[in-house]
Amino acid sequence: GENVEQHPSTLSVQEGDSAVIKCTYSDSASNYFPWYKQELGKRPQLIIDIRSNVGEKKDQRIAVTLNKTAKHFSLHITETQPEDSAVYFCAASGYALNFGKGTSLLVTP
Amino acid sequence: SQTIHQWPATLVQPVGSPLSLECTVEGTSNPNLYWYRQAAGRGLQLLFYSVGIGQISSEVPQNLSASRPQDRQFILSSKKLLLSDSGFYLCAWSLPVGEQFFGPGTRLTVL
């Protein structure tokens, strides 16, 4: 089955800096790669996703890149704000989503 | 629009007791349905998924089971809870390919 590795497990940045979270996957048949943000005690919410026919996607301060050959994809958050603090999960899907273990991002003012 | 409901929101159960968590989806037909468990401070573990009524795929062998008696109803059950069953249980739905939408979750504590 699909195996998704996510790094780092924790990340602390100062407000205004950029944050990068990286994931690798094992199943070359996976074709959908979403990123979810989970605030404490709440459900995960989709923030951006990318399909395998696209190499990069951007939505305001958030961008995702995908390298199918290397089987890795990354989340980039620019100009971070304290409200970006949360746990972020990557996932890969050919059918059911397989999630990484999450990255706890802390943005300090 | 589509909505997903889970209940109860919180549950405290003794070890060895049975469990039944329910999830329902509104506003869509024949969704894929999923059960995840999230232990404290940990990632999302896929437990079961279903592509149709009566069709259940199990991802992790354990003392839990799932059923889908109706198109938009997904139930997670156990005959005897273990301490290790404590966690945050999330139901989710999706179309065959694409974004998964999560329910509000059930926080289960087994004592």
Short mmCIF file of C-alpha atoms in Angstrom, two decimals:
data_model
loop_
_atom_site.label_atom_id
_atom_site.label_comp_id
_atom_site.label_asym_id
_atom_site.label_seq_id
_atom_site.Cartn_x
_atom_site.Cartn_y
_atom_site.Cartn_z
CA GLY A 1 0.00 0.00 0.00
CA GLU A 2 0.87 3.67 -0.10
CA ASN A 3 3.36 4.97 2.46
CA VAL A 4 3.59 8.72 3.07
CA GLU A 5 6.51 10.21 4.98
CA GLN A 6 6.31 13.80 6.23
CA HIS A 7 9.06 16.06 7.58
CA PRO A 8 9.68 17.86 9.82
CA SER A 9 7.43 16.74 12.65
CA THR A 10 7.69 20.16 14.28
CA LEU A 11 8.57 23.52 12.80
CA SER A 12 8.94 26.87 14.50
CA VAL A 13 9.28 30.06 12.49
CA GLN A 14 9.05 33.75 13.19
CA GLU A 15 6.15 35.74 11.85
CA GLY A 16 6.85 36.85 8.30
CA ASP A 17 9.25 34.02 7.54
CA SER A 18 8.50 31.17 5.16
CA ALA A 19 7.70 27.60 6.18
CA VAL A 20 8.28 24.49 4.08
CA ILE A 21 6.94 21.02 4.79
CA LYS A 22 8.00 18.06 2.69
CA CYS A 23 6.40 14.72 1.96
CA THR A 24 7.38 11.63 0.02
CA TYR A 25 5.15 8.84 -1.19
CA SER A 26 5.78 5.31 -2.36
CA ASP A 27 3.02 4.40 -4.80
CA SER A 28 3.69 5.78 -8.27
CA ALA A 29 -0.01 5.29 -9.07
CA SER A 30 -1.03 8.00 -6.58
CA ASN A 31 -2.44 10.97 -8.47
CA TYR A 32 -3.98 13.31 -5.92
CA PHE A 33 -2.05 15.14 -3.19
CA PRO A 34 -3.98 17.28 -0.71
CA TRP A 35 -2.76 19.26 2.27
CA TYR A 36 -4.89 19.63 5.36
CA LYS A 37 -4.65 22.04 8.27
CA GLN A 38 -5.89 20.96 11.67
CA GLU A 39 -6.29 23.40 14.51
CA LEU A 40 -6.36 22.08 18.06
CA GLY A 41 -9.44 20.01 18.75
CA LYS A 42 -10.93 20.61 15.33
CA ARG A 43 -11.38 18.61 12.17
CA PRO A 44 -8.79 18.74 9.36
CA GLN A 45 -9.61 21.23 6.65
CA LEU A 46 -8.29 21.17 3.11
CA ILE A 47 -6.06 24.14 2.33
CA ILE A 48 -4.66 23.22 -1.08
CA ASP A 49 -4.35 20.19 -3.32
CA ILE A 50 -2.56 19.20 -6.49
CA ARG A 51 -3.08 16.51 -9.06
CA SER A 52 -0.38 14.55 -10.76
CA ASN A 53 -0.70 16.35 -14.08
CA VAL A 54 0.41 19.63 -12.48
CA GLY A 55 3.82 20.53 -11.08
CA GLU A 56 2.92 23.54 -8.99
CA LYS A 57 -0.14 25.28 -7.62
CA LYS A 58 -0.43 28.51 -5.70
CA ASP A 59 -3.17 30.12 -3.67
CA GLN A 60 -2.21 33.46 -2.15
CA ARG A 61 0.45 32.70 0.51
CA ILE A 62 0.27 28.94 0.06
CA ALA A 63 1.87 26.91 -2.71
CA VAL A 64 2.39 23.22 -3.35
CA THR A 65 4.97 21.65 -5.64
CA LEU A 66 4.99 18.10 -6.93
CA ASN A 67 7.87 16.09 -8.35
CA LYS A 68 6.39 12.87 -9.70
CA THR A 69 9.71 11.44 -10.74
CA ALA A 70 11.14 11.74 -7.25
CA LYS A 71 7.75 11.03 -5.63
CA HIS A 72 7.82 14.02 -3.36
CA PHE A 73 5.69 17.09 -2.82
CA SER A 74 6.03 20.13 -0.63
CA LEU A 75 3.93 22.81 1.02
CA HIS A 76 5.25 26.35 1.07
CA ILE A 77 3.75 29.05 3.25
CA THR A 78 5.12 32.55 2.77
CA GLU A 79 4.78 35.57 5.05
CA THR A 80 3.65 33.36 7.90
CA GLN A 81 1.21 34.70 10.48
CA PRO A 82 0.44 33.48 14.02
CA GLU A 83 -2.90 32.12 12.78
CA ASP A 84 -0.99 29.74 10.53
CA SER A 85 0.01 27.85 13.67
CA ALA A 86 -1.59 24.38 13.43
CA VAL A 87 -0.82 20.82 12.48
CA TYR A 88 -0.47 20.26 8.76
CA PHE A 89 -0.99 16.90 7.09
CA CYS A 90 -0.01 15.83 3.62
CA ALA A 91 -1.73 12.93 1.91
CA ALA A 92 -1.45 10.88 -1.24
CA SER A 93 -4.22 9.06 -2.96
CA GLY A 94 -4.75 6.62 -5.69
CA TYR A 95 -8.02 5.66 -4.06
CA ALA A 96 -8.20 6.16 -0.31
CA LEU A 97 -6.09 8.93 1.20
CA ASN A 98 -2.97 7.95 3.12
CA PHE A 99 -1.80 10.67 5.45
CA GLY A 100 1.61 11.67 6.67
CA LYS A 101 2.11 11.88 10.43
CA GLY A 102 1.71 15.65 10.47
CA THR A 103 3.85 18.72 11.09
CA SER A 104 3.17 20.93 14.05
CA LEU A 105 3.86 24.49 12.86
CA LEU A 106 4.33 27.27 15.38
CA VAL A 107 4.55 30.86 14.16
CA THR A 108 5.85 33.20 16.84
CA PRO A 109 5.12 36.93 16.74
CA SER B 1 -24.69 21.76 -0.03
CA GLN B 2 -23.19 18.70 1.56
CA THR B 3 -22.87 18.25 5.30
CA ILE B 4 -21.49 15.47 7.44
CA HIS B 5 -22.62 14.67 10.96
CA GLN B 6 -21.04 12.59 13.67
CA TRP B 7 -22.29 11.67 17.08
CA PRO B 8 -21.72 11.63 19.86
CA ALA B 9 -19.21 14.46 20.08
CA THR B 10 -17.58 13.04 23.18
CA LEU B 11 -17.80 9.65 24.84
CA VAL B 12 -16.30 8.09 27.95
CA GLN B 13 -16.56 4.32 28.11
CA PRO B 14 -15.16 1.63 30.42
CA VAL B 15 -12.79 -1.01 29.11
CA GLY B 16 -14.70 -3.99 27.78
CA SER B 17 -17.84 -2.06 26.93
CA PRO B 18 -19.30 -1.93 23.40
CA LEU B 19 -19.04 1.02 21.05
CA SER B 20 -21.18 2.48 18.32
CA LEU B 21 -20.29 5.70 16.53
CA GLU B 22 -22.48 7.01 13.78
CA CYS B 23 -21.77 9.17 10.78
CA THR B 24 -24.26 10.49 8.25
CA VAL B 25 -23.81 12.56 5.12
CA GLU B 26 -26.37 14.86 3.53
CA GLY B 27 -26.52 16.43 0.12
CA THR B 28 -24.73 13.84 -1.96
CA SER B 29 -25.34 10.34 -3.27
CA ASN B 30 -23.13 7.28 -3.23
CA PRO B 31 -20.21 8.96 -1.48
CA ASN B 32 -17.05 7.16 -0.48
CA LEU B 33 -17.02 7.03 3.30
CA TYR B 34 -14.06 6.73 5.65
CA TRP B 35 -13.29 6.22 9.32
CA TYR B 36 -10.03 7.57 10.73
CA ARG B 37 -8.58 7.50 14.22
CA GLN B 38 -6.24 10.12 15.57
CA ALA B 39 -4.45 9.35 18.83
CA ALA B 40 -3.41 12.32 20.95
CA GLY B 41 -0.71 14.31 19.16
CA ARG B 42 -0.52 11.77 16.37
CA GLY B 43 -1.44 11.50 12.71
CA LEU B 44 -4.54 10.22 10.98
CA GLN B 45 -4.86 6.47 10.76
CA LEU B 46 -7.28 5.13 8.15
CA LEU B 47 -9.41 2.42 9.73
CA PHE B 48 -12.09 1.61 7.17
CA TYR B 49 -13.42 2.89 3.89
CA SER B 50 -16.51 2.10 1.89
CA VAL B 51 -17.40 2.70 -1.72
CA GLY B 52 -21.01 1.55 -1.42
CA ILE B 53 -23.70 0.00 0.74
CA GLY B 54 -22.44 -3.13 2.42
CA GLN B 55 -18.91 -2.68 1.01
CA ILE B 56 -16.26 -2.22 3.69
CA SER B 57 -12.49 -2.30 3.33
CA SER B 58 -10.43 -2.66 6.48
CA GLU B 59 -7.03 -1.04 6.60
CA VAL B 60 -5.87 -2.08 10.04
CA PRO B 61 -6.73 -5.35 11.83
CA GLN B 62 -8.10 -4.63 15.27
CA ASN B 63 -11.13 -5.06 17.47
CA LEU B 64 -13.15 -2.49 15.53
CA SER B 65 -15.64 -3.07 12.74
CA ALA B 66 -17.58 -0.86 10.37
CA SER B 67 -20.89 -1.14 8.61
CA ARG B 68 -22.74 0.83 5.97
CA PRO B 69 -26.41 -0.06 6.26
CA GLN B 70 -27.53 2.88 4.11
CA ASP B 71 -25.93 4.89 1.32
CA ARG B 72 -25.09 7.84 3.53
CA GLN B 73 -24.68 6.16 6.89
CA PHE B 74 -21.44 4.77 8.23
CA ILE B 75 -21.15 3.11 11.64
CA LEU B 76 -18.04 2.22 13.62
CA SER B 77 -18.46 -0.47 16.25
CA SER B 78 -16.65 -2.54 18.80
CA LYS B 79 -17.84 -5.39 20.96
CA LYS B 80 -15.23 -4.79 23.68
CA LEU B 81 -13.24 -1.58 23.96
CA LEU B 82 -9.57 -1.54 24.87
CA LEU B 83 -7.65 1.28 26.52
CA SER B 84 -5.76 1.73 23.27
CA ASP B 85 -9.02 2.54 21.46
CA SER B 86 -9.02 6.00 23.01
CA GLY B 87 -8.66 8.76 20.46
CA PHE B 88 -10.34 11.20 18.14
CA TYR B 89 -12.49 9.40 15.56
CA LEU B 90 -13.13 11.20 12.34
CA CYS B 91 -15.58 10.25 9.64
CA ALA B 92 -15.04 11.63 6.15
CA TRP B 93 -16.68 11.51 2.77
CA SER B 94 -15.52 12.12 -0.77
CA LEU B 95 -16.53 11.67 -4.36
CA PRO B 96 -14.62 8.80 -6.02
CA VAL B 97 -11.55 10.96 -6.53
CA GLY B 98 -10.84 14.21 -4.78
CA GLU B 99 -11.11 16.15 -1.58
CA GLN B 100 -12.20 14.40 1.56
CA PHE B 101 -14.50 16.31 3.86
CA PHE B 102 -14.22 15.51 7.52
CA GLY B 103 -16.93 15.38 10.13
CA PRO B 104 -16.59 17.16 13.48
CA GLY B 105 -15.20 14.04 15.15
CA THR B 106 -15.92 11.99 18.27
CA ARG B 107 -13.50 12.15 21.16
CA LEU B 108 -13.49 8.72 22.81
CA THR B 109 -11.90 8.08 26.18
CA VAL B 110 -11.68 4.50 27.38
CA LEU B 111 -11.07 4.18 31.12
#
